[in-house]
Each structure stands twice: as structure tokens, then as C-alpha cells.
Amino acid sequence: MFTIGDFARYGRVSARMLRHYDALGLLRPARTDPDSGYRYYEAAQLARLNRIIALKDLGFSLQQVGAILAEEVSVPELRGMLRLRRAELEAALTAAGARLAQVEARLRTIESEGRMSADDVVVKRTGTVLLAELTGIAAGYGPEDIGPVIQPLYTELCRRLETAGVTSAGPGLAYYEDAPAPAAGSEPPTEADERSAGPDSGSTAAPGDEAIVVHAGMVVTREALDKAGLPAGGSAVTAGGSAVTAGADAPGFAIVTLPGLDCAATVVHRGPMSRILPTAQNLAHWIDANGYRSAGYARELYLECPPDQEKWITELQEPVVRA
């Protein structure tokens, strides 16, 4: 047998906690000295202590823990409950990390106000490009909305290009447009619908939403498409305020000709896109201060995207006109 101090040490709990569990009837000592009142425990009781701690960590009150233990929870059941709780904690940690990243981005924005030099911004024309692309719907235009949508799109697009035997001829290029409202009388998508909608699902935003259509594209050539036996070219459609020539769909992705921008204010952003806010807002200050106004969402040309996102280099290309 072990003294309460030794048993507490093996269980990684305090003796005070063991006394509390005794008072509640959750974990009685194996023996209590009638003269001294000292409590003694057996090694076999560590199993019950482990269950108490595990259930408490799952969020159950001690009263609920007592009721559950009275039902003699099996090891597989307890394991399943712990796995579920672990998934919940991981999700909460991910969400907290995303919120922290946004707080840091806002802080950097405040700290960098007014620091952008005129030399950082270049006004230029951009060329027409042929893209293989996938599209998805983001709830908004913030990094916390765009990131979880665009990253899986690019992962899937690269996989589908490889399957189709198409080698990209240049960097990735993303562009955005407002999501269309659904037809009158149609039901807005439910939360479950949004979760189940995958890349190129064609889902639209509910009225009043600030949803964004995310176009994740990779630059390709007609030669590469011809070699893979895929068509390029077709009728003109409108997307993001530009005439986009859409070709027939290839296996699992669309082929579009994205026209260049006649006048774009461009700036280079270094680091992960989760920290794009300071760069984007400094660009907005430059546009306003130099007699321009925005003519649409900025495109994102991913010049370098190594595994370490701190080394990413992205060019923002915002269409502008003279104010």
C-alpha cells in the first residue's frame, strides 16, 4: 500500500485533491488507519484515478464523473470520449491560432501605417495569361476566410494537373469576384450545405452575404494542353469585371484566358498570406494619395512559394483608374 503522498505522486495529483475525491466518494482509500486517520491506497486504484482525471478533462463535473463511473465505463468507450475531446481541443487551438494571426496582422498594420515608400509601388500593365483553375466560395474577403478555401483549391488543382499530364508554365495566379446572389425564391444554403460543398461546387452566397468567388489558377501553355489532348479557347464570359475566355473543361479543372490589366498598382508582399493586411492597406493608402481609385479586387501572383511560408513572395496587382 501507498501513503496518500506517495499515491498522489504516482497519480500526478495533489494530496489535497485525493482528500476531496474521498469526501465526494469518488475515490475512497483502500484503508484508513482508525487511530491516526492516515489514508492508504493500492496501486490498482490508479486506474480509477486515471478515469476520474480523464473525464474531468473532458469537461464533466465531478458529480457527472461519479455517475459515469457508477456505470462502469469501458476502456473503448473512454478512449472514444478522449479522442472526441482531443479533436475538439485541436479545433479550438486551430481557431485560436487563426485569431491570433489576425490580431498580429492588425497590429503590424497599425505599426506600419505611413511607412510604404512610393518606390514600393509600381503602376504597370499586366499581360494576358492562360490559366488552369478551380473555383470555390469564401465567406468573405478576409485572410481568415480566403486561406481555408484557396489552399485546398491549389493542392487539388496541382493534383489534377499532374493526373492530366499538364505541366504548369508559370506561377500561380489568384483572382476574385463577388459571389452572385441566388435566384429569387431559392432557399439560401444551410451551414451543412456549405460544409459539404467542395471545389467547383457551384454554390452561391445567400442574399446579403459578402461571399467571394475564389479563382485559384496556374499558368499553362497551349502547347502543354495540346500535348495532354486538352482544348483551350471558347466563348467570352465575364468574371471579376474582365472578359475571361473560357475553354472547355478539362478533366477536373477549367481552362480560361484571363486578360491583362490596363493599369495595375502593384506591390510585392513577403511572407504568408495570413499577414497580407498591412501590405494591402499600405497599397490602399498609396492609391488614394496618388490620385487613383480601385477598379476591383487585387490579383495575387505567387512568385515564390517554398514550404516555409515566411519566404513566400507574392505580387499584388490591383486594377486602378484615375480618380
mmCIF file of C-alpha atoms in Angstrom:
data_model
loop_
_atom_site.group_PDB
_atom_site.id
_atom_site.type_symbol
_atom_site.label_atom_id
_atom_site.label_comp_id
_atom_site.label_asym_id
_atom_site.label_seq_id
_atom_site.Cartn_x
_atom_site.Cartn_y
_atom_site.Cartn_z
ATOM 1 C CA MET A 1 0.000 0.000 0.000
ATOM 2 C CA PHE A 2 0.971 3.621 -0.506
ATOM 3 C CA THR A 3 0.576 6.629 1.716
ATOM 4 C CA ILE A 4 -1.570 9.401 0.340
ATOM 5 C CA GLY A 5 1.573 11.374 -0.507
ATOM 6 C CA ASP A 6 3.140 8.515 -2.471
ATOM 7 C CA PHE A 7 -0.123 7.702 -4.255
ATOM 8 C CA ALA A 8 -0.559 11.363 -5.183
ATOM 9 C CA ARG A 9 2.956 11.391 -6.618
ATOM 10 C CA TYR A 10 2.310 8.319 -8.778
ATOM 11 C CA GLY A 11 -1.005 9.748 -9.958
ATOM 12 C CA ARG A 12 0.459 13.210 -10.635
ATOM 13 C CA VAL A 13 -2.197 14.865 -8.490
ATOM 14 C CA SER A 14 -2.139 16.629 -5.143
ATOM 15 C CA ALA A 15 -2.911 15.013 -1.793
ATOM 16 C CA ARG A 16 -5.481 17.741 -1.264
ATOM 17 C CA MET A 17 -7.261 16.600 -4.419
ATOM 18 C CA LEU A 18 -7.286 12.994 -3.211
ATOM 19 C CA ARG A 19 -8.866 14.103 0.067
ATOM 20 C CA HIS A 20 -11.513 15.952 -1.934
ATOM 21 C CA TYR A 21 -12.239 12.862 -4.050
ATOM 22 C CA ASP A 22 -12.538 10.839 -0.846
ATOM 23 C CA ALA A 23 -15.033 13.324 0.599
ATOM 24 C CA LEU A 24 -17.136 13.109 -2.583
ATOM 25 C CA GLY A 25 -16.990 9.319 -2.640
ATOM 26 C CA LEU A 26 -15.185 9.264 -5.999
ATOM 27 C CA LEU A 27 -12.042 7.535 -4.761
ATOM 28 C CA ARG A 28 -12.052 6.040 -1.289
ATOM 29 C CA PRO A 29 -8.740 4.954 0.254
ATOM 30 C CA ALA A 30 -8.147 1.214 0.350
ATOM 31 C CA ARG A 31 -7.624 1.590 4.087
ATOM 32 C CA THR A 32 -7.845 4.363 6.662
ATOM 33 C CA ASP A 33 -5.955 3.985 9.929
ATOM 34 C CA PRO A 34 -8.601 4.169 12.689
ATOM 35 C CA ASP A 35 -6.209 5.825 15.138
ATOM 36 C CA SER A 36 -4.255 8.299 13.013
ATOM 37 C CA GLY A 37 -6.777 8.770 10.194
ATOM 38 C CA TYR A 38 -3.995 8.284 7.643
ATOM 39 C CA ARG A 39 -5.200 7.177 4.213
ATOM 40 C CA TYR A 40 -3.568 4.315 2.301
ATOM 41 C CA TYR A 41 -4.078 3.388 -1.354
ATOM 42 C CA GLU A 42 -3.376 0.389 -3.582
ATOM 43 C CA ALA A 43 -1.709 0.517 -6.998
ATOM 44 C CA ALA A 44 -4.866 -0.908 -8.582
ATOM 45 C CA GLN A 45 -6.671 2.308 -7.636
ATOM 46 C CA LEU A 46 -4.558 4.291 -10.099
ATOM 47 C CA ALA A 47 -6.859 3.005 -12.872
ATOM 48 C CA ARG A 48 -9.888 4.669 -11.250
ATOM 49 C CA LEU A 49 -7.882 7.850 -10.620
ATOM 50 C CA ASN A 50 -6.884 7.966 -14.303
ATOM 51 C CA ARG A 51 -10.541 7.714 -15.306
ATOM 52 C CA ILE A 52 -11.555 10.491 -12.938
ATOM 53 C CA ILE A 53 -8.896 12.842 -14.301
ATOM 54 C CA ALA A 54 -9.652 11.918 -17.927
ATOM 55 C CA LEU A 55 -13.384 12.507 -17.524
ATOM 56 C CA LYS A 56 -12.779 15.778 -15.709
ATOM 57 C CA ASP A 57 -10.525 16.891 -18.582
ATOM 58 C CA LEU A 58 -13.363 16.048 -20.962
ATOM 59 C CA GLY A 59 -15.353 18.766 -19.258
ATOM 60 C CA PHE A 60 -17.565 16.701 -16.971
ATOM 61 C CA SER A 61 -18.296 17.939 -13.458
ATOM 62 C CA LEU A 62 -17.182 15.736 -10.571
ATOM 63 C CA GLN A 63 -20.808 14.852 -9.910
ATOM 64 C CA GLN A 64 -21.147 13.713 -13.543
ATOM 65 C CA VAL A 65 -17.866 11.826 -13.258
ATOM 66 C CA GLY A 66 -19.264 9.893 -10.304
ATOM 67 C CA ALA A 67 -22.399 8.972 -12.239
ATOM 68 C CA ILE A 68 -20.379 7.845 -15.267
ATOM 69 C CA LEU A 69 -18.020 5.726 -13.173
ATOM 70 C CA ALA A 70 -21.003 4.116 -11.487
ATOM 71 C CA GLU A 71 -21.990 2.847 -14.939
ATOM 72 C CA GLU A 72 -18.502 1.311 -15.304
ATOM 73 C CA VAL A 73 -17.291 2.987 -18.496
ATOM 74 C CA SER A 74 -15.320 0.534 -20.626
ATOM 75 C CA VAL A 75 -11.837 1.246 -21.915
ATOM 76 C CA PRO A 76 -13.010 1.507 -25.579
ATOM 77 C CA GLU A 77 -15.790 3.918 -24.569
ATOM 78 C CA LEU A 78 -13.389 6.065 -22.580
ATOM 79 C CA ARG A 79 -10.888 6.015 -25.420
ATOM 80 C CA GLY A 80 -13.570 7.200 -27.819
ATOM 81 C CA MET A 81 -14.593 10.018 -25.478
ATOM 82 C CA LEU A 82 -10.983 11.136 -25.110
ATOM 83 C CA ARG A 83 -10.418 11.102 -28.871
ATOM 84 C CA LEU A 84 -13.505 13.247 -29.370
ATOM 85 C CA ARG A 85 -12.309 15.696 -26.741
ATOM 86 C CA ARG A 86 -8.860 15.776 -28.323
ATOM 87 C CA ALA A 87 -10.420 16.673 -31.684
ATOM 88 C CA GLU A 88 -12.440 19.459 -30.041
ATOM 89 C CA LEU A 89 -9.342 20.860 -28.331
ATOM 90 C CA GLU A 90 -7.324 20.710 -31.559
ATOM 91 C CA ALA A 91 -10.085 22.570 -33.407
ATOM 92 C CA ALA A 92 -10.218 25.195 -30.661
ATOM 93 C CA LEU A 93 -6.425 25.544 -30.790
ATOM 94 C CA THR A 94 -6.506 25.996 -34.564
ATOM 95 C CA ALA A 95 -9.229 28.624 -34.287
ATOM 96 C CA ALA A 96 -7.325 30.431 -31.540
ATOM 97 C CA GLY A 97 -4.175 30.374 -33.670
ATOM 98 C CA ALA A 98 -6.061 31.880 -36.599
ATOM 99 C CA ARG A 99 -7.480 34.625 -34.385
ATOM 100 C CA LEU A 100 -4.003 35.330 -33.013
ATOM 101 C CA ALA A 101 -2.630 35.611 -36.550
ATOM 102 C CA GLN A 102 -5.306 38.164 -37.407
ATOM 103 C CA VAL A 103 -4.584 40.153 -34.247
ATOM 104 C CA GLU A 104 -0.893 40.177 -35.162
ATOM 105 C CA ALA A 105 -1.743 41.257 -38.713
ATOM 106 C CA ARG A 106 -3.830 44.166 -37.436
ATOM 107 C CA LEU A 107 -1.007 45.144 -35.087
ATOM 108 C CA ARG A 108 1.500 45.123 -37.939
ATOM 109 C CA THR A 109 -0.914 47.230 -39.981
ATOM 110 C CA ILE A 110 -1.070 49.838 -37.224
ATOM 111 C CA GLU A 111 2.696 49.778 -36.742
ATOM 112 C CA SER A 112 3.443 50.126 -40.460
ATOM 113 C CA GLU A 113 0.997 52.948 -41.240
ATOM 114 C CA GLY A 114 2.637 55.536 -43.429
ATOM 115 C CA ARG A 115 5.847 53.579 -43.917
ATOM 116 C CA MET A 116 5.346 52.487 -47.525
ATOM 117 C CA SER A 117 7.612 54.363 -49.914
ATOM 118 C CA ALA A 118 6.439 55.470 -53.334
ATOM 119 C CA ASP A 119 9.228 53.275 -54.679
ATOM 120 C CA ASP A 120 7.428 50.211 -53.294
ATOM 121 C CA VAL A 121 4.509 50.589 -55.711
ATOM 122 C CA VAL A 122 4.812 50.147 -59.479
ATOM 123 C CA VAL A 123 1.994 51.097 -61.861
ATOM 124 C CA LYS A 124 2.075 48.899 -64.941
ATOM 125 C CA ARG A 125 0.141 46.830 -67.458
ATOM 126 C CA THR A 126 -0.097 43.094 -66.944
ATOM 127 C CA GLY A 127 -0.187 40.511 -69.695
ATOM 128 C CA THR A 128 -2.923 38.112 -70.719
ATOM 129 C CA VAL A 129 -2.421 34.647 -69.259
ATOM 130 C CA LEU A 130 -3.842 31.208 -69.902
ATOM 131 C CA LEU A 131 -4.913 29.551 -66.656
ATOM 132 C CA ALA A 132 -5.998 26.153 -65.477
ATOM 133 C CA GLU A 133 -8.192 26.875 -62.475
ATOM 134 C CA LEU A 134 -10.501 25.658 -59.762
ATOM 135 C CA THR A 135 -13.011 27.863 -58.009
ATOM 136 C CA GLY A 136 -14.589 27.920 -54.566
ATOM 137 C CA ILE A 137 -16.687 30.166 -52.346
ATOM 138 C CA ALA A 138 -15.252 32.050 -49.361
ATOM 139 C CA ALA A 139 -17.493 33.635 -46.742
ATOM 140 C CA GLY A 140 -15.653 36.948 -47.007
ATOM 141 C CA TYR A 141 -12.518 38.655 -48.279
ATOM 142 C CA GLY A 142 -10.532 38.464 -45.045
ATOM 143 C CA PRO A 143 -7.438 36.241 -44.854
ATOM 144 C CA GLU A 144 -9.236 34.063 -42.314
ATOM 145 C CA ASP A 145 -11.934 33.377 -44.954
ATOM 146 C CA ILE A 146 -9.774 33.134 -48.073
ATOM 147 C CA GLY A 147 -6.969 30.964 -46.658
ATOM 148 C CA PRO A 148 -9.029 27.861 -45.775
ATOM 149 C CA VAL A 149 -10.608 27.944 -49.244
ATOM 150 C CA ILE A 150 -7.721 28.781 -51.552
ATOM 151 C CA GLN A 151 -5.107 26.488 -50.041
ATOM 152 C CA PRO A 152 -7.103 23.262 -50.626
ATOM 153 C CA LEU A 153 -8.018 24.522 -54.109
ATOM 154 C CA TYR A 154 -4.359 24.825 -55.071
ATOM 155 C CA THR A 155 -3.498 21.466 -53.553
ATOM 156 C CA GLU A 156 -6.283 19.831 -55.532
ATOM 157 C CA LEU A 157 -5.512 21.763 -58.730
ATOM 158 C CA CYS A 158 -1.875 20.651 -58.698
ATOM 159 C CA ARG A 159 -3.002 17.064 -58.189
ATOM 160 C CA ARG A 160 -5.456 17.238 -61.087
ATOM 161 C CA LEU A 161 -2.919 18.880 -63.396
ATOM 162 C CA GLU A 162 -0.464 16.093 -62.665
ATOM 163 C CA THR A 163 -3.141 13.479 -63.327
ATOM 164 C CA ALA A 164 -3.993 15.153 -66.641
ATOM 165 C CA GLY A 165 -0.322 15.310 -67.616
ATOM 166 C CA VAL A 166 -0.219 19.121 -67.768
ATOM 167 C CA THR A 167 2.892 20.934 -66.548
ATOM 168 C CA SER A 168 2.376 24.484 -65.339
ATOM 169 C CA ALA A 169 4.372 27.125 -67.197
ATOM 170 C CA GLY A 170 4.477 29.781 -64.539
ATOM 171 C CA PRO A 171 3.437 30.792 -61.046
ATOM 172 C CA GLY A 172 0.022 30.552 -59.506
ATOM 173 C CA LEU A 173 -2.337 33.466 -60.006
ATOM 174 C CA ALA A 174 -5.488 34.001 -57.962
ATOM 175 C CA TYR A 175 -8.287 36.432 -58.699
ATOM 176 C CA TYR A 176 -11.573 37.188 -57.000
ATOM 177 C CA GLU A 177 -15.104 38.385 -57.669
ATOM 178 C CA ASP A 178 -18.289 38.878 -55.698
ATOM 179 C CA ALA A 179 -20.394 35.753 -55.451
ATOM 180 C CA PRO A 180 -23.726 36.042 -57.305
ATOM 181 C CA ALA A 181 -26.936 36.090 -55.310
ATOM 182 C CA PRO A 182 -29.204 33.056 -55.723
ATOM 183 C CA ALA A 183 -32.272 33.225 -57.916
ATOM 184 C CA ALA A 184 -35.372 34.806 -56.411
ATOM 185 C CA GLY A 185 -37.354 32.386 -54.295
ATOM 186 C CA SER A 186 -34.499 29.922 -53.837
ATOM 187 C CA GLU A 187 -33.518 28.818 -50.375
ATOM 188 C CA PRO A 188 -30.164 30.095 -49.067
ATOM 189 C CA PRO A 189 -27.599 27.366 -48.417
ATOM 190 C CA THR A 190 -27.545 25.911 -44.932
ATOM 191 C CA GLU A 191 -24.417 25.544 -42.828
ATOM 192 C CA ALA A 192 -24.390 21.835 -43.671
ATOM 193 C CA ASP A 193 -24.581 22.683 -47.389
ATOM 194 C CA GLU A 194 -21.580 24.982 -47.066
ATOM 195 C CA ARG A 195 -19.568 22.309 -45.294
ATOM 196 C CA SER A 196 -20.386 19.660 -47.881
ATOM 197 C CA ALA A 197 -19.699 21.892 -50.904
ATOM 198 C CA GLY A 198 -16.329 21.055 -52.398
ATOM 199 C CA PRO A 199 -14.123 22.743 -55.012
ATOM 200 C CA ASP A 200 -16.071 23.863 -58.083
ATOM 201 C CA SER A 201 -19.314 23.047 -56.287
ATOM 202 C CA GLY A 202 -21.042 25.960 -57.997
ATOM 203 C CA SER A 203 -22.685 27.023 -54.750
ATOM 204 C CA THR A 204 -23.646 30.676 -54.396
ATOM 205 C CA ALA A 205 -23.868 33.063 -51.498
ATOM 206 C CA ALA A 206 -27.105 33.843 -49.729
ATOM 207 C CA PRO A 207 -28.523 37.371 -50.243
ATOM 208 C CA GLY A 208 -26.788 39.877 -48.007
ATOM 209 C CA ASP A 209 -23.683 37.731 -47.682
ATOM 210 C CA GLU A 210 -20.284 39.172 -48.562
ATOM 211 C CA ALA A 211 -19.225 35.900 -50.133
ATOM 212 C CA ILE A 212 -16.372 35.836 -52.634
ATOM 213 C CA VAL A 213 -15.710 33.579 -55.597
ATOM 214 C CA VAL A 214 -12.100 32.413 -55.307
ATOM 215 C CA HIS A 215 -10.341 31.544 -58.569
ATOM 216 C CA ALA A 216 -7.166 29.546 -57.929
ATOM 217 C CA GLY A 217 -5.235 29.355 -61.187
ATOM 218 C CA MET A 218 -1.948 28.062 -62.527
ATOM 219 C CA VAL A 219 -0.351 29.484 -65.669
ATOM 220 C CA VAL A 220 -0.268 26.927 -68.512
ATOM 221 C CA THR A 221 0.550 26.993 -72.223
ATOM 222 C CA ARG A 222 -1.479 25.895 -75.228
ATOM 223 C CA GLU A 223 1.376 23.593 -76.158
ATOM 224 C CA ALA A 224 1.143 21.811 -72.811
ATOM 225 C CA LEU A 225 -2.612 21.492 -73.199
ATOM 226 C CA ASP A 226 -2.289 20.187 -76.772
ATOM 227 C CA LYS A 227 0.279 17.655 -75.634
ATOM 228 C CA ALA A 228 -2.169 16.433 -72.988
ATOM 229 C CA GLY A 229 -5.005 16.384 -75.539
ATOM 230 C CA LEU A 230 -6.948 19.174 -73.851
ATOM 231 C CA PRO A 231 -8.759 22.065 -75.575
ATOM 232 C CA ALA A 232 -8.109 25.754 -74.931
ATOM 233 C CA GLY A 233 -10.278 28.610 -76.092
ATOM 234 C CA GLY A 234 -14.006 29.232 -76.289
ATOM 235 C CA SER A 235 -16.674 31.852 -75.784
ATOM 236 C CA ALA A 236 -16.097 35.013 -73.759
ATOM 237 C CA VAL A 237 -17.698 35.326 -70.345
ATOM 238 C CA THR A 238 -17.443 37.956 -67.626
ATOM 239 C CA ALA A 239 -15.677 37.371 -64.325
ATOM 240 C CA GLY A 240 -14.352 39.898 -61.878
ATOM 241 C CA GLY A 241 -15.125 42.775 -64.226
ATOM 242 C CA SER A 242 -12.938 41.330 -67.009
ATOM 243 C CA ALA A 243 -13.740 39.425 -70.149
ATOM 244 C CA VAL A 244 -12.477 35.934 -69.496
ATOM 245 C CA THR A 245 -12.307 33.461 -72.345
ATOM 246 C CA ALA A 246 -13.405 30.086 -71.057
ATOM 247 C CA GLY A 247 -12.341 26.914 -72.790
ATOM 248 C CA ALA A 248 -13.978 23.516 -72.482
ATOM 249 C CA ASP A 249 -13.490 21.972 -69.080
ATOM 250 C CA ALA A 250 -10.509 19.679 -68.813
ATOM 251 C CA PRO A 251 -10.673 16.628 -66.560
ATOM 252 C CA GLY A 252 -11.409 18.198 -63.201
ATOM 253 C CA PHE A 253 -10.482 21.826 -63.911
ATOM 254 C CA ALA A 254 -11.404 24.766 -66.142
ATOM 255 C CA ILE A 255 -9.187 26.459 -68.728
ATOM 256 C CA VAL A 256 -9.595 30.238 -69.022
ATOM 257 C CA THR A 257 -7.821 33.085 -70.753
ATOM 258 C CA LEU A 258 -7.502 35.897 -68.224
ATOM 259 C CA PRO A 259 -6.882 39.267 -69.900
ATOM 260 C CA GLY A 260 -4.227 41.589 -68.613
ATOM 261 C CA LEU A 261 -4.937 44.729 -66.618
ATOM 262 C CA ASP A 262 -4.543 48.017 -68.484
ATOM 263 C CA CYS A 263 -3.460 49.796 -65.324
ATOM 264 C CA ALA A 264 -2.486 47.987 -62.143
ATOM 265 C CA ALA A 265 -0.903 49.315 -58.955
ATOM 266 C CA THR A 266 1.433 46.522 -57.909
ATOM 267 C CA VAL A 267 3.418 45.845 -54.778
ATOM 268 C CA VAL A 268 5.409 42.860 -53.514
ATOM 269 C CA HIS A 269 4.341 41.159 -50.285
ATOM 270 C CA ARG A 270 6.828 38.976 -48.435
ATOM 271 C CA GLY A 271 5.664 36.307 -46.005
ATOM 272 C CA PRO A 272 2.487 34.259 -45.545
ATOM 273 C CA MET A 273 -0.791 35.470 -46.983
ATOM 274 C CA SER A 274 -2.276 35.411 -43.491
ATOM 275 C CA ARG A 275 -0.265 38.616 -42.962
ATOM 276 C CA ILE A 276 -1.328 40.324 -46.192
ATOM 277 C CA LEU A 277 -3.345 43.023 -44.420
ATOM 278 C CA PRO A 278 -0.536 45.573 -43.777
ATOM 279 C CA THR A 279 0.674 45.333 -47.373
ATOM 280 C CA ALA A 280 -2.843 45.615 -48.811
ATOM 281 C CA GLN A 281 -3.750 48.612 -46.651
ATOM 282 C CA ASN A 282 -0.485 50.396 -47.376
ATOM 283 C CA LEU A 283 -1.246 49.892 -51.067
ATOM 284 C CA ALA A 284 -4.684 51.436 -50.473
ATOM 285 C CA HIS A 285 -3.038 54.493 -48.884
ATOM 286 C CA TRP A 286 -0.730 54.831 -51.894
ATOM 287 C CA ILE A 287 -3.610 54.536 -54.371
ATOM 288 C CA ASP A 288 -5.589 57.238 -52.561
ATOM 289 C CA ALA A 289 -2.610 59.549 -52.139
ATOM 290 C CA ASN A 290 -1.606 59.355 -55.801
ATOM 291 C CA GLY A 291 -4.912 60.193 -57.462
ATOM 292 C CA TYR A 292 -6.155 56.717 -58.295
ATOM 293 C CA ARG A 293 -9.132 54.653 -57.238
ATOM 294 C CA SER A 294 -9.545 50.903 -57.122
ATOM 295 C CA ALA A 295 -11.305 49.189 -60.027
ATOM 296 C CA GLY A 296 -11.709 45.742 -58.496
ATOM 297 C CA TYR A 297 -10.187 43.065 -56.333
ATOM 298 C CA ALA A 298 -6.414 42.728 -56.390
ATOM 299 C CA ARG A 299 -4.981 39.703 -58.137
ATOM 300 C CA GLU A 300 -2.295 37.674 -56.374
ATOM 301 C CA LEU A 301 0.675 36.446 -58.399
ATOM 302 C CA TYR A 302 2.564 33.868 -56.331
ATOM 303 C CA LEU A 303 6.156 34.426 -57.402
ATOM 304 C CA GLU A 304 7.792 32.115 -54.861
ATOM 305 C CA CYS A 305 6.010 29.620 -52.615
ATOM 306 C CA PRO A 306 8.560 27.425 -50.813
ATOM 307 C CA PRO A 307 7.449 25.173 -47.933
ATOM 308 C CA ASP A 308 8.474 27.874 -45.459
ATOM 309 C CA GLN A 309 5.693 30.468 -45.826
ATOM 310 C CA GLU A 310 7.900 33.131 -44.270
ATOM 311 C CA LYS A 311 9.818 33.032 -47.566
ATOM 312 C CA TRP A 312 6.774 33.446 -49.798
ATOM 313 C CA ILE A 313 6.892 36.294 -52.323
ATOM 314 C CA THR A 314 3.574 37.480 -53.751
ATOM 315 C CA GLU A 315 2.837 40.379 -56.086
ATOM 316 C CA LEU A 316 -0.472 42.149 -55.512
ATOM 317 C CA GLN A 317 -1.910 43.528 -58.739
ATOM 318 C CA GLU A 318 -4.777 45.924 -58.037
ATOM 319 C CA PRO A 319 -6.639 47.326 -61.067
ATOM 320 C CA VAL A 320 -6.861 51.111 -60.781
ATOM 321 C CA VAL A 321 -8.181 54.095 -62.731
ATOM 322 C CA ARG A 322 -7.559 57.795 -62.370
ATOM 323 C CA ALA A 323 -9.871 59.316 -59.766
#
